[in-house]
XYZ file of C-alpha atoms in Angstrom:
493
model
C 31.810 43.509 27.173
C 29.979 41.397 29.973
C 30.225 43.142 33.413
C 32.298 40.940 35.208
C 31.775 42.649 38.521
C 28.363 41.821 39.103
C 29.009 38.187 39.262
C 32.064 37.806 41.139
C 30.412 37.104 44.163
C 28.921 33.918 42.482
C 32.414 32.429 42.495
C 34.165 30.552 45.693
C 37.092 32.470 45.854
C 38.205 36.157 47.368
C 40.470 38.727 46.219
C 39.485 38.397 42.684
C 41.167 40.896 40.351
C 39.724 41.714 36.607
C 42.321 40.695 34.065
C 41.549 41.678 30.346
C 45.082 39.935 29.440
C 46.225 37.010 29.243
C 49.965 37.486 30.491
C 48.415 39.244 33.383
C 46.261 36.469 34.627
C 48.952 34.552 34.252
C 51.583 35.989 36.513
C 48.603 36.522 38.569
C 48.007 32.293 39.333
C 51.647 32.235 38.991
C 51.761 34.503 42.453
C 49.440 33.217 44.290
C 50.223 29.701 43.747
C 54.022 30.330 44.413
C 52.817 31.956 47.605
C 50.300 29.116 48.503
C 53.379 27.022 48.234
C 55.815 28.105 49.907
C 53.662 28.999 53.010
C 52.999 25.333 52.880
C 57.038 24.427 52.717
C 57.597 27.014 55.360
C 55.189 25.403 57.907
C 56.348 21.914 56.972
C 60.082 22.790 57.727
C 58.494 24.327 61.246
C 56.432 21.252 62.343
C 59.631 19.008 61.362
C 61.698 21.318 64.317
C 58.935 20.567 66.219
C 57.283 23.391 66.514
C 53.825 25.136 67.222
C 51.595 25.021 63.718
C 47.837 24.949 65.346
C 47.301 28.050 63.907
C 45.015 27.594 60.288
C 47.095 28.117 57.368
C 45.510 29.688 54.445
C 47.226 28.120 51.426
C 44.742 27.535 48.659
C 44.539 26.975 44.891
C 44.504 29.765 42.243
C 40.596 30.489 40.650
C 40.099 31.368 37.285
C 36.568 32.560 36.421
C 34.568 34.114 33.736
C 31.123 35.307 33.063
C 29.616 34.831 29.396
C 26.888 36.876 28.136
C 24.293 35.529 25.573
C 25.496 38.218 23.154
C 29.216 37.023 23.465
C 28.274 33.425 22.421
C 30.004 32.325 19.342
C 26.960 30.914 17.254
C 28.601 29.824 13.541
C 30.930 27.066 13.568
C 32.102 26.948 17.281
C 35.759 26.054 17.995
C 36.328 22.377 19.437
C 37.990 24.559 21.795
C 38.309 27.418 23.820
C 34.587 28.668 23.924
C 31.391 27.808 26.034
C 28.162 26.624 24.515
C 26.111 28.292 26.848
C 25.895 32.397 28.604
C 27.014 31.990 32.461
C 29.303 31.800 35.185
C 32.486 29.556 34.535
C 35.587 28.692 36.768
C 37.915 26.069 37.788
C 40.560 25.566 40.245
C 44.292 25.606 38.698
C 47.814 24.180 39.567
C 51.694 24.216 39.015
C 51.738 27.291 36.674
C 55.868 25.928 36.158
C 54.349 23.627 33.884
C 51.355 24.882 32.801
C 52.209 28.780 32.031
C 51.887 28.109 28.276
C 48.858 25.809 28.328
C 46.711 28.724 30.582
C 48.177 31.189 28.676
C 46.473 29.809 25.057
C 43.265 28.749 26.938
C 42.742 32.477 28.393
C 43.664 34.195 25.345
C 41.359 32.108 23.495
C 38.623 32.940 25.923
C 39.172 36.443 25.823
C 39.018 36.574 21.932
C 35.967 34.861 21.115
C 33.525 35.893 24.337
C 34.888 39.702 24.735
C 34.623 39.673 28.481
C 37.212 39.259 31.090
C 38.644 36.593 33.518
C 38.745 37.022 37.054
C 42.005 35.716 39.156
C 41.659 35.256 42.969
C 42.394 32.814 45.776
C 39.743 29.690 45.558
C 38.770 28.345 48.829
C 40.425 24.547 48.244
C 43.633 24.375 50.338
C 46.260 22.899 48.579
C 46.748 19.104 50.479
C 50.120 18.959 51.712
C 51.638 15.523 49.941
C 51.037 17.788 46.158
C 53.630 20.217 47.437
C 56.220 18.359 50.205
C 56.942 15.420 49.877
C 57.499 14.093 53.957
C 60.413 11.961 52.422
C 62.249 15.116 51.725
C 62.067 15.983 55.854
C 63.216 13.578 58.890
C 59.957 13.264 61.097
C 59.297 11.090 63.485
C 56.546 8.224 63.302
C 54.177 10.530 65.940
C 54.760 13.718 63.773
C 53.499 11.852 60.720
C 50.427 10.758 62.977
C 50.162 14.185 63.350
C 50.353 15.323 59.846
C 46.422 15.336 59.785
C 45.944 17.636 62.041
C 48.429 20.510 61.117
C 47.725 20.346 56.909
C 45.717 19.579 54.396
C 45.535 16.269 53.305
C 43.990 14.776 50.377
C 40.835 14.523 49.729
C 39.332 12.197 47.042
C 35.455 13.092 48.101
C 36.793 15.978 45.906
C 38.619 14.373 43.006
C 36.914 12.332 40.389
C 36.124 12.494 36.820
C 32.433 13.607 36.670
C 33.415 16.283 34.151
C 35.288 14.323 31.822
C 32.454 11.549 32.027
C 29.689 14.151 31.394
C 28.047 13.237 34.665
C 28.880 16.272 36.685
C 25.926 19.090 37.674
C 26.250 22.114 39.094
C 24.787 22.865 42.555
C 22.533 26.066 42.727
C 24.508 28.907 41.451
C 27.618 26.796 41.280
C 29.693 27.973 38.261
C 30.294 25.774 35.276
C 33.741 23.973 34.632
C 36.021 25.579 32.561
C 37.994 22.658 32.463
C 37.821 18.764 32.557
C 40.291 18.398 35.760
C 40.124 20.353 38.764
C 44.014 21.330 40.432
C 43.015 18.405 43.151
C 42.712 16.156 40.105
C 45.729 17.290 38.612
C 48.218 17.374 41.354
C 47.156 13.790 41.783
C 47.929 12.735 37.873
C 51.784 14.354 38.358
C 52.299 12.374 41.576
C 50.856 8.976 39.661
C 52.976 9.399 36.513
C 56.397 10.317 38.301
C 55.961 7.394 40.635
C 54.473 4.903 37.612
C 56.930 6.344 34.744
C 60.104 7.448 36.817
C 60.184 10.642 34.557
C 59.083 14.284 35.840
C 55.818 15.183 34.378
C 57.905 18.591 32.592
C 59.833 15.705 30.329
C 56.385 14.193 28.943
C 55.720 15.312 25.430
C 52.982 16.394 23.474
C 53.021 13.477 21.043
C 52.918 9.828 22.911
C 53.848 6.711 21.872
C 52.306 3.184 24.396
C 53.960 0.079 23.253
C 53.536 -3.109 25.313
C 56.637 -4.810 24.610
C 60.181 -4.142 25.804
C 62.154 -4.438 22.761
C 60.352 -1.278 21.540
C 62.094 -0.033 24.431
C 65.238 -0.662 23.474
C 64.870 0.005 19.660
C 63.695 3.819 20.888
C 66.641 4.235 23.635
C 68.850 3.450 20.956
C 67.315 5.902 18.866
C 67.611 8.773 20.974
C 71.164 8.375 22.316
C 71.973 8.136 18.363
C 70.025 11.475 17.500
C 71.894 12.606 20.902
C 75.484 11.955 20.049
C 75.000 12.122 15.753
C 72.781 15.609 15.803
C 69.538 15.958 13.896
C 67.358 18.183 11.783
C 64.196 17.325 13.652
C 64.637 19.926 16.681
C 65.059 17.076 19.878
C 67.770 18.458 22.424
C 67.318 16.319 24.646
C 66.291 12.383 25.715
C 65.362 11.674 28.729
C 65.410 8.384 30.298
C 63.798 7.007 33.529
C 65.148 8.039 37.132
C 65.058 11.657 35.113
C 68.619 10.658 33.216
C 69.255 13.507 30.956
C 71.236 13.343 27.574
C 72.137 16.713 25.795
C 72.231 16.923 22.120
C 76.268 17.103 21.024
C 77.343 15.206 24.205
C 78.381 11.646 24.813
C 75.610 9.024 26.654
C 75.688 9.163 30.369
C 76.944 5.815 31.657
C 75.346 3.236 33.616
C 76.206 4.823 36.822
C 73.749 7.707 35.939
C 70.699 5.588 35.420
C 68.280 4.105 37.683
C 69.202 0.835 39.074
C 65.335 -1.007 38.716
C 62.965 0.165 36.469
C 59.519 1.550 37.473
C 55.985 -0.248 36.377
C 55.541 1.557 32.868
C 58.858 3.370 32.126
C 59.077 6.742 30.174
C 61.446 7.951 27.840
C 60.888 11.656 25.933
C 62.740 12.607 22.785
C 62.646 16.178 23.955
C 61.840 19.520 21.677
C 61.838 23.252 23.281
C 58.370 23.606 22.297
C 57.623 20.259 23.512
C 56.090 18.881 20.202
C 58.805 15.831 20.362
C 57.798 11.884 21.494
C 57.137 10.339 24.599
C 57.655 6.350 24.494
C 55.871 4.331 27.518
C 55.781 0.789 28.109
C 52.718 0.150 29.596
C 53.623 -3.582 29.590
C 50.863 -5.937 29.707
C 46.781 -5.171 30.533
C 43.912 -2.892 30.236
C 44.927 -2.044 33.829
C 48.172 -0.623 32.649
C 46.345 1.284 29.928
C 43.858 2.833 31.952
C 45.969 3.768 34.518
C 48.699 5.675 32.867
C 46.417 7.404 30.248
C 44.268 8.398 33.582
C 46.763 10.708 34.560
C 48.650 11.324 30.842
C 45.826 12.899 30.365
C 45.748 16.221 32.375
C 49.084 16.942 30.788
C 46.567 17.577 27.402
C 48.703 15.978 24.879
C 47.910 16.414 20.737
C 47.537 12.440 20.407
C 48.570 9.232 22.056
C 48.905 6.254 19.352
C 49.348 2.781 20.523
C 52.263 0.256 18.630
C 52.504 -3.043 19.651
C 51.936 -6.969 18.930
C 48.448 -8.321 18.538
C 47.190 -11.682 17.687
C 46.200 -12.142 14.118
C 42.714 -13.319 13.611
C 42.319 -13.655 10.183
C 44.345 -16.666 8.065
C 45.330 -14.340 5.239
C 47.552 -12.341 7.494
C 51.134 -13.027 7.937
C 53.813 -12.650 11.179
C 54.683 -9.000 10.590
C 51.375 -7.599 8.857
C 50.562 -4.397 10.537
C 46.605 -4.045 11.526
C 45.091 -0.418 11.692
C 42.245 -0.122 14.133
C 39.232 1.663 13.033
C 37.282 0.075 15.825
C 37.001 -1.971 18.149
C 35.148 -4.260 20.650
C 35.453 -3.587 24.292
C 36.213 -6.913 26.016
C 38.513 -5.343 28.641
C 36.021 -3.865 31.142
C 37.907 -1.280 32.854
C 36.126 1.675 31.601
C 32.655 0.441 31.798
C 31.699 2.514 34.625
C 33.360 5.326 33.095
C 32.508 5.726 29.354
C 29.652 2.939 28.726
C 30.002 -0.270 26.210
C 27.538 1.007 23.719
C 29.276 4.292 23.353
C 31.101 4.091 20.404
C 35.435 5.399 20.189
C 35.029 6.413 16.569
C 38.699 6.482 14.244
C 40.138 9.722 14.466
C 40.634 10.658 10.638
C 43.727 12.633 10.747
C 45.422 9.828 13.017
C 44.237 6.523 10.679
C 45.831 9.414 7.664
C 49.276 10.173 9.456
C 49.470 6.263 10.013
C 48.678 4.734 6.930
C 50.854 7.458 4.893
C 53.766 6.716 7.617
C 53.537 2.565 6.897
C 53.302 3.720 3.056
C 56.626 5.631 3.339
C 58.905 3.550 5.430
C 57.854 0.167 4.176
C 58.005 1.126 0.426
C 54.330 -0.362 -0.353
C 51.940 1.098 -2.544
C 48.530 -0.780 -4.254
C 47.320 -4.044 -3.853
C 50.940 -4.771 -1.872
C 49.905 -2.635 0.874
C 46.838 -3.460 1.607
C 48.055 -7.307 1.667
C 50.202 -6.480 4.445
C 48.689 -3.515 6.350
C 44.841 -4.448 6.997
C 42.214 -1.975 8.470
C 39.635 -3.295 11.005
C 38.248 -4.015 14.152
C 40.257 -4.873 16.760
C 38.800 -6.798 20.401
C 41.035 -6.002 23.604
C 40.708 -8.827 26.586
C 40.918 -8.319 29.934
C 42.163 -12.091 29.831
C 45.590 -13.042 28.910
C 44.565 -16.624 28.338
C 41.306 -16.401 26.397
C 43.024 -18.723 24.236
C 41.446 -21.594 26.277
C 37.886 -20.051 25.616
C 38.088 -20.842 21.906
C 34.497 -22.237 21.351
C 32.759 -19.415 23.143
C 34.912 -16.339 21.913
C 34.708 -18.048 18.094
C 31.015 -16.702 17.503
C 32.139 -13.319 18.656
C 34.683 -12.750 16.909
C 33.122 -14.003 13.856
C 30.228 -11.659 14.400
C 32.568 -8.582 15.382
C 34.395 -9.110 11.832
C 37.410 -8.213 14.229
C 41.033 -8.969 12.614
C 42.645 -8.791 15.910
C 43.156 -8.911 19.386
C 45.343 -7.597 22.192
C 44.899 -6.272 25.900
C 45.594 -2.399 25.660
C 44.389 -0.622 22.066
C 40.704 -0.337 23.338
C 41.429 1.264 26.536
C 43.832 3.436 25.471
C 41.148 4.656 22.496
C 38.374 4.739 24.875
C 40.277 6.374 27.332
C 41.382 8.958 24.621
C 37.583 9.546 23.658
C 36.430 10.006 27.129
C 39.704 12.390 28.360
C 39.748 14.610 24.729
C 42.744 13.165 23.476
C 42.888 11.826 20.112
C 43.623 8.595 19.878
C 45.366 6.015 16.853
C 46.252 2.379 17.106
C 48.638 0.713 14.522
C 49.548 -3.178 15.850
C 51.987 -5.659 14.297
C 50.425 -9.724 13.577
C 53.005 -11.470 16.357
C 50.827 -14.341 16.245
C 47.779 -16.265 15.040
C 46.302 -18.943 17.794
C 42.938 -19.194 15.814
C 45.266 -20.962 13.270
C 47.679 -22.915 15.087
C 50.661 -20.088 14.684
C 51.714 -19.489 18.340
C 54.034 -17.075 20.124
C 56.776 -19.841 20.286
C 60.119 -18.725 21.669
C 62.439 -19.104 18.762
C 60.019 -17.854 15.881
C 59.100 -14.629 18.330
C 62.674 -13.716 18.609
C 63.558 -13.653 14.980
C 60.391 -12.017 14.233
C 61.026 -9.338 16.971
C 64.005 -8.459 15.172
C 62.555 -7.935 11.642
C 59.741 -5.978 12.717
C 60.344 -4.014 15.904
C 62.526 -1.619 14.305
C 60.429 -0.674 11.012
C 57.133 -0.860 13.432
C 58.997 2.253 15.433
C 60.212 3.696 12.398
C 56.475 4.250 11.300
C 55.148 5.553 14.642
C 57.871 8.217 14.371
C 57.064 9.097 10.976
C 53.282 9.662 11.631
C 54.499 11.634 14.675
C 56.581 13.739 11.983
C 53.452 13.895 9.429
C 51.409 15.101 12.476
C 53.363 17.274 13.195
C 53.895 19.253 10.300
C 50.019 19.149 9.400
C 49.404 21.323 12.544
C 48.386 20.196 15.685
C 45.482 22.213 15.493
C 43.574 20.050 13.196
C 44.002 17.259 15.595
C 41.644 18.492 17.523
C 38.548 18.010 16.194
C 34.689 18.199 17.461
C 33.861 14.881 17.123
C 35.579 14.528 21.011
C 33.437 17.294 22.536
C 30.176 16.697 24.302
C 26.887 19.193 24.785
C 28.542 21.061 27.174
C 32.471 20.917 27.064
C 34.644 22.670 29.392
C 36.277 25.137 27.068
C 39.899 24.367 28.316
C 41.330 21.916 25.653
């Protein structure tokens, strides 16, 4: 077993204490970030009364660490997960152990089985910014008190929150210790803020499978859905849906009414079909744009979900497909731009076997199709995501390259939200349904779009839950795979 003690003074943190168990370390972030916390309510409530907080508060993150010998490497057939490539000193900065217990819990454990050396708990030196705790809302002050805010807390600082890890750019300084994970507690505390205020949900609702769809009848098909498993019972373990403003419907009870529910919905609205063990679906609406995509899978993403799959409309590209043929992406050409800085064009977001699988099987099952019949109406290809919503009018330059792309389809949102799953860890599927085809005069008109809507949305949902379901019961574990992890990957999943 590595001697822990002879490196703690490597990490920046104080009052470390050895833990050799999982539950232990756990209760131990638990404690100190509870304390953190409420020393930062306390002092909140006290400058709102007006009174003297001049004094430095010390209110800071938890720090996990751990040193790794070279004997205590695993060498044969690493884990995607939960081990370091390389002997050293490892930590990271953690945050709201209310939703995370679990998640820590499995990534310590794992830790301590396969490198045989201990963790070390203590107090980091990165105070916890103010705005990630109390929100000022909550609090009358007046306009000179929130001038003063600066001065009396920590604020945020984004100098310290970025995604170097999770791009592969980040190096350690001197005798720095590696990442153990992708997102530091700055970086994470900043995700649950984004997705409560773009989603309307509480980050606890989100669940581990996700579903993005980009139109609003999807919506509505899945809201029906779960106030009918809701009110009728059923025998795949969701207790609860959840819609946006945090509207909660119990399994065995009548829907809440109107009065209960938010009045205007949020940018990309949430709704979770809820399990206990939080293996149930997520539905967002990410509406319309690579901007949408980016941002919401941004923060998703420190939540470490098993998959998000995209199901929505696309336009056809080829003349052989139908309205209603579904396309499954296996890859796809980058025309949306947003994550160019961030993951590179010529990197390529390889299909993620078990998804393209759990898909195909799931439009196999609820659309009856077998043989030559399925692959007439379900097509596998290459699928180009604009950044522009009209690149209808560029039809002579954007010909050539699609030609040359062999590409079967196009929307705004499937490549980001694959790219954005290859670059975060989270594996990734898209299935789309043929709403259109404006290479060959077939347009989005008004009346054919509704009656298509209603053929299709309803069977398109159908299969996303059913993959969810195959997914499921394959084991989440095989989900993730290597084929997401870099040279030197954090070993937190």
């Amino acid at each position: 077993m590595t001697d822990t003690r002879a490196t703690t003074h490597l990490y920046p943190a104080h009052d470390l204490a050895i833990c050799t168990d999982a539950n232990t370390a756990v209760e131990r972030i638990t404690a100190i970030y509870e304390r953190s916390a409420q020393a930062i309510r306390d002092r909140f409530h006290a400058f709102a009364r007006g009174e003297d907080c001049s004094e430095d508060l010390s209110a800071c993150y938890p720090y996990l660490g751990i040193t790794v010998d070279p004997k205590t490497l695993v060498s044969d057939a690493r884990p995607a997960w939960g081990t370091v490539a390389y002997p050293g000193v490892y930590g990271t900065t953690l945050t709201r152990p209310d939703l995370f217990r679990d998640y820590y819990r499995v990534q310590i454990e794992r830790l301590l089985h396969y490198h045989n050396s201990p963790v070390v708990v203590g107090v980091s030196n990165r105070p916890i910014p103010l705005p990630f705790v109390v929100e000022a809302s909550t609090v009358d002050i007046t306009p000179e008190q929130a001038r003063a805010l600066g001065g009396a807390f920590t604020l945020p600082d984004l100098a310290q929150i970025d995604d170097s890890i999770a791009n592969g750019t980040y190096r350690p300084i001197g005798d720095e210790p590696q990442p153990l994970s992708m997102f530091t507690a700055e970086r994470v505390d900043l995700a649950l803020q984004r997705l409560y205020h773009y989603t309307a949900t509480h980050p606890k609702h989100f669940q581990r499978f996700v579903l993005f769809t980009n139109y609003q009848r999807y919506v509505d098909e899945f809201a029906a859905l779960g106030r009918k498993l809701m009110e009728d019972g059923n025998d795949e373990g969701y207790i609860r849906f959840v819609e946006p403003g945090d509207t909660e419907h119990e399994l065995g009870t009548p829907a809440p009414d109107d009065s209960h529910r938010i009045k205007g919905l949020p940018q990309m609205p949430a709704y979770h079909l809820v399990r206990e063990d939080r293996l149930g679906v997520t539905l967002v609406n990410i509406g319309v744009g690579p901007s949408n995509a980016k941002t919401i899978t941004d923060h998703l993403a420190v939540l470490r979900p098993h998959c998000w799959m995209m199901i929505g409309h696309c336009g056809g590209l080829r003349r052989s497909q139908q309205l209603g043929d579904y396309v499954l992406a296996h890859a796809y050409v980058r025309d949306d731009h947003v994550l160019d800085q961030d993951l590179p064009p010529w990197v390529p977001v390889p299909p993620i076997a078990e998804i393209q699988v759990a898909l195909q099987e799931a439009v196999a099952r609820i659309t009856g199709l077998s043989g030559a019949d399925m692959k007439s109406r379900m097509r596998t290809g290459t699928v180009v995501s604009t950044d522009d919503r009209n690149w209808e009018l560029k039809y002579q330059a954007l010909y050539s390259r699609f030609n040359q792309s062999r590409a079967i389809a196009i929307d705004m949102e499937s490549a980001t939200i694959a790219a954005n799953g290859f670059r975060l860890r989270v594996p990734y599927g898209t299935l789309l349904c043929v709403s259109d085809k404006p290479l060959h005069g077939e347009l989005k008109l008004r009346g054919m779009a509704n009656l298509f809507y209603r053929q299709r949305v309803s069977q398109h949902l159908d299969i996303g839950m059913e993959a969810v379901r195959l997914l499921r019961e394959s084991g989440v574990e095989a989900l993730h795979s290597r084929k997401l992890r870099s040279f030197d990957e954090p070993a937190f999943r």
